[in-house]
Amino acid sequence: MRTLVMIRTFLVSSAGLLALSACFPGEQVASPGEVNIYTARHYSSDEAVYAAFTEETGISVNVIEASGDLLIERVRADGERSQADVIITVDAGRLWRAEEAGLFQPAPELDDVLSDVPANLRDPDGAWFGFASRVRVIAYAENRVDPADLGHFTNLADEQWRGRICVRSSGNVYNQSLLASLIASEGEQAAEAWAASLAANMARPPQGGDTDQLRAIAAGECDVAIVNHYYLARLGRTSDQADRTVYDQTGMVFANLGDGGAHVNISGAGLAAQAPNRANAETFLRYLLSERAQRAFAELTNEYPVIASVSYQNPVLDAFGVFEADVLNVDELGENAGAAQRIFDRVGWP
Ligand code: FE
């Protein structure tokens, strides 16, 4: 787990401003200033998005990076002294927690662009919004599993999967949100019965991250695994031959959850409660929904754009095909997270 907090600054080229100053000596040229982005995303490709933002707006970007829960703790601890302008994190469960901690403020100035984001991928109170989406899917060994048996997440509770499932620990927010979604759709009792059966069907005690579950399928340790789609996509686009082999042997189902549709979660952002550079923060949040940024998320981190009209080139996402997404508001993932954690503890899903 990364616990280091790193600070990097993307320097703006000031050549243009200097040239202007030279033309009008004595005249003040307003600097476009900076924006402080506190992010829990662990993708170096986001730097390309920041650099493009600076190139387009002249606003320099200071990045403060920390792992999910640590980031929220840090902003909370700084209180009114917080320099955070924008808070970015993955998984609606974490955004919900940040909102509960009072770390966001509404940004009504963004209403025009936010209306292009599907309503279920935004906070109903307007504190945060999804700028990219990810799907929790079921991966399987192509030579040992019939994907027709995996159409719904509840299928994983069946006897036939005894000793065959790999999944990471319940301490991870992705699984908390998955179970929270099941609580929303099936109720707490049914969700608990499912979690108990799933724990009984595990091939091994939970260990590692999503990529490790995929490698375990290829290694024959298990036949199916629950993972976020982009982990598989990453293996499909790597130059590492061993991981390419994992990808080639692994199939994937956009399994339904609830009444229908795949379990969708988000990478999301919001305007920080203090936001010393509020105007620049709004410019940045708007930029996250721009065509250029939306396309970058699909092409660089293999996530799905939230703006439906955006086109992109990603052969692996194309190969995954189209899917129907669950319309549950992701805010409910946070609301049910506590109940989900209690269920995990009761059923012995470590
Ligand atoms: Fe992830």
Coordinates of C-alpha atoms and ligand atoms in Angstrom, one line a residue:
M1 CA 0.0 0.0 0.0
R2 CA 1.3 3.4 -0.9
T3 CA 1.3 5.7 2.2
L4 CA 3.7 8.3 1.0
V5 CA 2.3 11.7 0.2
M6 CA 3.9 13.1 -2.9
I7 CA 3.7 16.6 -4.1
R8 CA 4.5 17.5 -7.7
T9 CA 4.1 20.7 -9.6
F10 CA 3.5 20.9 -13.3
L11 CA 5.2 24.1 -14.3
V12 CA 3.5 26.3 -16.8
S13 CA 5.4 27.7 -19.7
S14 CA 5.5 31.4 -18.9
A15 CA 7.1 32.3 -22.2
G16 CA 3.9 33.7 -23.6
L17 CA 3.3 35.9 -20.5
L18 CA 6.9 37.1 -20.7
A19 CA 6.5 38.1 -24.3
L20 CA 3.4 40.1 -23.4
S21 CA 5.1 41.9 -20.6
A22 CA 7.9 42.8 -23.0
C23 CA 5.4 44.5 -25.3
F24 CA 3.8 46.5 -22.5
P25 CA 6.4 47.4 -20.0
G26 CA 5.0 48.4 -16.7
E27 CA 1.7 46.8 -17.4
Q28 CA 0.7 44.0 -15.0
V29 CA -0.2 40.6 -16.5
A30 CA -2.5 38.6 -14.4
S31 CA -1.1 35.1 -13.8
P32 CA -3.6 32.4 -14.3
G33 CA -2.4 30.9 -11.1
E34 CA -2.6 27.4 -9.8
V35 CA -4.9 24.7 -8.6
N36 CA -4.2 22.2 -5.8
I37 CA -5.5 18.7 -6.7
Y38 CA -5.6 16.1 -3.9
T39 CA -6.0 12.8 -5.6
A40 CA -6.2 9.1 -4.6
R41 CA -5.8 7.9 -8.2
H42 CA -2.8 5.8 -8.6
Y43 CA -2.4 6.1 -12.3
S44 CA 0.6 7.9 -13.7
S45 CA -1.3 8.5 -16.9
D46 CA -3.4 11.1 -15.1
E47 CA -0.3 13.3 -15.4
A48 CA -1.0 13.5 -19.1
V49 CA -4.4 15.0 -18.3
Y50 CA -2.9 17.5 -15.9
A51 CA -0.3 18.5 -18.4
A52 CA -2.9 19.0 -21.1
F53 CA -5.0 21.1 -18.7
T54 CA -2.1 23.4 -18.0
E55 CA -1.3 23.6 -21.7
E56 CA -4.9 24.7 -22.5
T57 CA -5.5 27.0 -19.6
G58 CA -2.1 28.2 -18.3
I59 CA -3.1 27.2 -14.8
S60 CA -0.4 25.2 -13.1
V61 CA -1.4 22.0 -11.3
N62 CA 0.0 21.0 -7.9
V63 CA -0.7 17.3 -7.3
I64 CA -0.9 16.0 -3.8
E65 CA -1.3 12.2 -4.0
A66 CA -2.2 9.7 -1.2
S67 CA -3.9 6.4 -1.0
G68 CA -7.7 6.6 -0.7
D69 CA -8.5 6.7 3.0
L70 CA -5.3 8.6 3.9
L71 CA -6.2 11.3 1.4
I72 CA -9.6 11.9 3.1
E73 CA -7.9 11.9 6.5
R74 CA -5.3 14.4 5.4
V75 CA -7.9 16.9 4.1
R76 CA -10.0 16.4 7.2
A77 CA -7.1 16.9 9.5
D78 CA -6.1 20.2 7.7
G79 CA -9.6 21.5 8.4
E80 CA -10.1 25.2 7.5
R81 CA -6.4 25.5 6.7
S82 CA -6.7 22.9 3.9
Q83 CA -5.2 24.0 0.6
A84 CA -7.2 21.5 -1.4
D85 CA -9.1 22.9 -4.3
V86 CA -10.2 19.7 -5.9
I87 CA -10.5 16.2 -4.3
I88 CA -10.3 13.2 -6.6
T89 CA -10.8 9.6 -5.5
V90 CA -11.9 6.3 -6.9
D91 CA -15.1 4.5 -5.8
A92 CA -18.3 6.3 -4.8
G93 CA -18.0 4.7 -1.3
R94 CA -15.0 6.9 -0.7
L95 CA -16.6 10.0 -2.2
W96 CA -19.6 9.5 0.1
R97 CA -17.3 9.3 3.1
A98 CA -15.5 12.5 2.1
E99 CA -18.8 14.2 1.7
E100 CA -19.9 13.0 5.1
A101 CA -16.7 14.5 6.5
G102 CA -17.7 17.8 5.1
L103 CA -14.8 18.0 2.6
F104 CA -16.8 19.2 -0.4
Q105 CA -18.9 22.3 -1.3
P106 CA -21.4 22.4 -4.1
A107 CA -20.4 23.9 -7.5
P108 CA -23.6 25.3 -9.1
E109 CA -21.4 27.0 -11.7
L110 CA -20.8 23.6 -13.2
D111 CA -24.5 22.6 -13.6
D112 CA -24.5 23.0 -17.3
V113 CA -21.8 20.4 -17.9
L114 CA -22.9 18.2 -15.0
S115 CA -26.2 17.6 -16.7
D116 CA -24.3 15.6 -19.3
V117 CA -23.2 13.1 -16.6
P118 CA -25.8 10.4 -16.1
A119 CA -27.8 11.2 -13.0
N120 CA -26.9 7.9 -11.2
L121 CA -23.2 8.7 -11.4
R122 CA -23.5 12.0 -9.5
D123 CA -24.2 12.9 -5.9
P124 CA -27.9 13.9 -5.5
D125 CA -26.7 16.8 -3.3
G126 CA -24.2 18.0 -5.9
A127 CA -21.1 17.5 -3.8
W128 CA -19.2 15.3 -6.3
F129 CA -19.6 13.7 -9.7
G130 CA -18.2 10.7 -11.6
F131 CA -15.8 11.7 -14.5
A132 CA -15.1 8.1 -15.5
S133 CA -16.7 4.8 -14.8
R134 CA -15.5 1.3 -14.0
V135 CA -17.4 -2.0 -13.9
R136 CA -16.9 -4.8 -11.4
V137 CA -17.0 -7.9 -13.5
I138 CA -16.6 -11.7 -13.3
A139 CA -13.4 -13.0 -14.9
Y140 CA -13.1 -16.7 -15.7
A141 CA -10.8 -19.3 -17.1
E142 CA -11.8 -19.7 -20.7
N143 CA -10.9 -23.4 -20.9
R144 CA -12.7 -24.4 -17.7
V145 CA -15.8 -22.2 -17.4
D146 CA -19.0 -21.7 -19.3
P147 CA -19.8 -17.9 -19.1
A148 CA -23.5 -18.7 -19.4
D149 CA -23.2 -19.8 -15.7
L150 CA -22.1 -16.3 -14.7
G151 CA -24.8 -14.0 -15.9
H152 CA -25.6 -12.6 -12.4
F153 CA -23.4 -12.1 -9.4
T154 CA -25.8 -14.2 -7.4
N155 CA -24.7 -17.2 -9.5
L156 CA -21.4 -17.1 -7.6
A157 CA -23.3 -18.4 -4.5
D158 CA -24.0 -21.7 -6.3
E159 CA -22.6 -25.0 -5.1
Q160 CA -20.8 -25.5 -8.4
W161 CA -18.3 -22.7 -7.5
R162 CA -17.2 -24.4 -4.3
G163 CA -13.4 -23.9 -3.9
R164 CA -13.2 -22.1 -7.3
I165 CA -13.5 -18.4 -6.6
C166 CA -10.6 -15.9 -6.1
V167 CA -11.4 -12.4 -4.7
R168 CA -9.5 -9.8 -2.7
S169 CA -10.3 -8.9 0.9
S170 CA -13.4 -7.3 2.2
G171 CA -11.3 -4.4 3.5
N172 CA -11.1 -3.1 0.0
V173 CA -13.7 -0.5 -1.0
Y174 CA -14.5 -2.2 -4.3
N175 CA -15.9 -5.3 -2.6
Q176 CA -17.7 -3.1 0.0
S177 CA -19.4 -1.2 -2.8
L178 CA -20.3 -4.4 -4.6
L179 CA -22.0 -5.8 -1.5
A180 CA -23.5 -2.4 -0.8
S181 CA -25.1 -2.6 -4.2
L182 CA -26.5 -6.0 -3.5
I183 CA -27.9 -4.7 -0.2
A184 CA -29.7 -2.0 -2.2
S185 CA -31.2 -4.4 -4.7
E186 CA -31.9 -7.6 -2.7
G187 CA -32.0 -6.4 0.9
E188 CA -29.7 -7.1 3.7
Q189 CA -30.7 -10.6 4.5
A190 CA -30.2 -11.8 0.9
A191 CA -26.9 -10.0 0.6
E192 CA -25.7 -11.7 3.8
A193 CA -26.7 -15.1 2.5
W194 CA -24.8 -14.4 -0.7
A195 CA -21.7 -13.2 1.0
A196 CA -21.7 -16.3 3.3
S197 CA -22.0 -18.6 0.2
L198 CA -19.3 -16.7 -1.6
A199 CA -16.9 -16.9 1.4
A200 CA -17.6 -20.7 1.4
N201 CA -16.8 -20.9 -2.3
M202 CA -13.4 -19.2 -2.1
A203 CA -10.5 -21.1 -3.5
R204 CA -8.1 -19.5 -1.0
P205 CA -8.2 -16.8 1.7
P206 CA -8.3 -13.4 0.1
Q207 CA -4.9 -12.0 -0.8
G208 CA -3.5 -9.4 -3.2
G209 CA -5.2 -6.9 -5.5
D210 CA -7.5 -7.5 -8.5
T211 CA -4.6 -8.2 -10.9
D212 CA -3.4 -11.0 -8.5
Q213 CA -6.8 -12.7 -8.8
L214 CA -6.5 -12.7 -12.6
R215 CA -3.0 -14.2 -12.4
A216 CA -4.3 -16.8 -10.0
I217 CA -6.9 -17.9 -12.6
A218 CA -4.2 -18.4 -15.2
A219 CA -2.1 -20.2 -12.6
G220 CA -5.0 -22.7 -12.0
E221 CA -5.5 -21.7 -8.4
C222 CA -9.1 -20.7 -9.1
D223 CA -11.6 -20.6 -12.1
V224 CA -13.4 -17.3 -11.6
A225 CA -12.6 -14.0 -10.0
I226 CA -14.3 -10.7 -9.2
V227 CA -12.3 -7.8 -10.5
N228 CA -12.7 -4.3 -11.9
H229 CA -12.7 -4.4 -15.7
Y230 CA -9.7 -2.1 -16.2
Y231 CA -7.4 -4.5 -14.5
L232 CA -8.1 -7.1 -17.2
A233 CA -7.9 -4.4 -19.9
R234 CA -4.5 -3.4 -18.6
L235 CA -3.2 -7.0 -19.1
G236 CA -4.6 -7.0 -22.6
R237 CA -2.5 -3.9 -23.5
T238 CA 0.7 -4.6 -21.7
S239 CA 4.0 -5.6 -23.4
D240 CA 4.7 -8.0 -20.6
Q241 CA 4.4 -11.5 -22.2
A242 CA 3.4 -13.3 -19.1
D243 CA 0.6 -10.9 -18.4
R244 CA -0.5 -11.1 -22.0
T245 CA -0.8 -14.8 -21.6
V246 CA -3.0 -14.3 -18.6
Y247 CA -5.2 -12.0 -20.6
D248 CA -5.4 -14.5 -23.5
Q249 CA -6.6 -17.3 -21.2
T250 CA -9.2 -15.2 -19.4
G251 CA -12.7 -14.3 -20.3
M252 CA -15.0 -11.7 -18.7
V253 CA -18.7 -11.3 -18.1
F254 CA -20.4 -8.0 -17.4
A255 CA -22.5 -9.9 -14.7
N256 CA -25.7 -8.3 -13.7
L257 CA -26.4 -7.1 -10.2
G258 CA -29.9 -6.4 -8.8
D259 CA -32.7 -6.1 -11.4
G260 CA -30.3 -5.9 -14.3
G261 CA -27.3 -4.2 -15.5
A262 CA -23.6 -4.4 -14.5
H263 CA -22.3 -3.0 -11.3
V264 CA -20.9 0.4 -12.2
N265 CA -18.7 2.5 -10.0
I266 CA -16.9 5.8 -10.6
S267 CA -13.7 7.8 -10.4
G268 CA -15.1 11.0 -9.1
A269 CA -14.2 14.5 -8.1
G270 CA -15.6 17.5 -6.3
L271 CA -14.9 21.1 -5.3
A272 CA -13.1 21.1 -1.9
A273 CA -14.8 22.9 0.9
Q274 CA -12.1 25.5 1.4
A275 CA -10.8 25.8 -2.2
P276 CA -8.4 28.7 -2.0
N277 CA -8.3 28.8 -5.8
R278 CA -12.0 28.3 -6.4
A279 CA -12.3 29.6 -10.0
N280 CA -9.4 27.5 -11.1
A281 CA -10.8 24.5 -9.4
E282 CA -14.1 24.9 -11.3
T283 CA -12.1 25.3 -14.6
F284 CA -10.3 22.0 -13.8
L285 CA -13.5 20.1 -12.8
R286 CA -15.1 21.3 -16.1
Y287 CA -12.0 20.1 -17.9
L288 CA -12.4 16.6 -16.5
L289 CA -15.6 16.4 -18.5
S290 CA -14.1 17.8 -21.7
E291 CA -13.8 15.7 -24.8
R292 CA -10.0 15.6 -24.5
A293 CA -9.9 14.4 -20.8
Q294 CA -12.8 11.9 -21.3
R295 CA -11.0 10.4 -24.2
A296 CA -7.8 10.2 -22.2
F297 CA -9.5 8.2 -19.4
A298 CA -10.7 5.6 -21.9
E299 CA -7.4 5.4 -23.8
L300 CA -4.9 5.7 -20.9
T301 CA -6.6 4.1 -17.9
N302 CA -9.1 1.9 -19.7
E303 CA -12.1 3.4 -17.9
Y304 CA -15.3 4.3 -19.6
P305 CA -16.1 8.0 -20.3
V306 CA -19.2 9.3 -18.5
I307 CA -20.0 11.6 -21.4
A308 CA -21.8 9.2 -23.8
S309 CA -20.9 11.2 -27.0
V310 CA -17.2 10.9 -26.5
S311 CA -15.4 8.5 -28.9
Y312 CA -12.1 6.9 -28.2
Q313 CA -9.7 4.3 -29.5
N314 CA -9.1 1.3 -27.3
P315 CA -9.1 -2.1 -28.9
V316 CA -9.4 -4.0 -25.6
L317 CA -12.5 -2.0 -24.5
D318 CA -13.9 -2.6 -27.9
A319 CA -13.3 -6.3 -27.5
F320 CA -15.1 -6.3 -24.2
G321 CA -18.2 -5.2 -26.1
V322 CA -21.2 -3.2 -25.0
F323 CA -23.0 -3.8 -21.8
E324 CA -26.1 -2.6 -19.9
A325 CA -25.3 -0.7 -16.7
D326 CA -27.2 -0.8 -13.5
V327 CA -29.0 2.5 -12.9
L328 CA -28.6 2.4 -9.1
N329 CA -27.3 5.8 -7.9
V330 CA -23.7 5.3 -6.8
D331 CA -24.5 7.4 -3.7
E332 CA -26.2 4.3 -2.3
L333 CA -22.9 2.4 -2.3
G334 CA -21.7 4.8 0.4
E335 CA -25.0 4.7 2.3
N336 CA -24.8 0.9 2.5
A337 CA -21.1 0.6 3.1
G338 CA -21.4 0.2 6.9
A339 CA -24.0 -2.5 6.6
A340 CA -21.8 -4.3 4.0
Q341 CA -18.7 -4.2 6.3
R342 CA -20.8 -5.7 9.2
I343 CA -22.0 -8.5 6.9
F344 CA -18.4 -9.3 5.8
D345 CA -17.4 -9.5 9.4
R346 CA -20.3 -11.8 10.3
V347 CA -19.8 -14.2 7.4
G348 CA -16.1 -14.5 7.8
W349 CA -15.0 -12.9 4.5
P350 CA -11.6 -11.5 5.7
Ligands
FE1 FE -8.1 0.3 -8.9

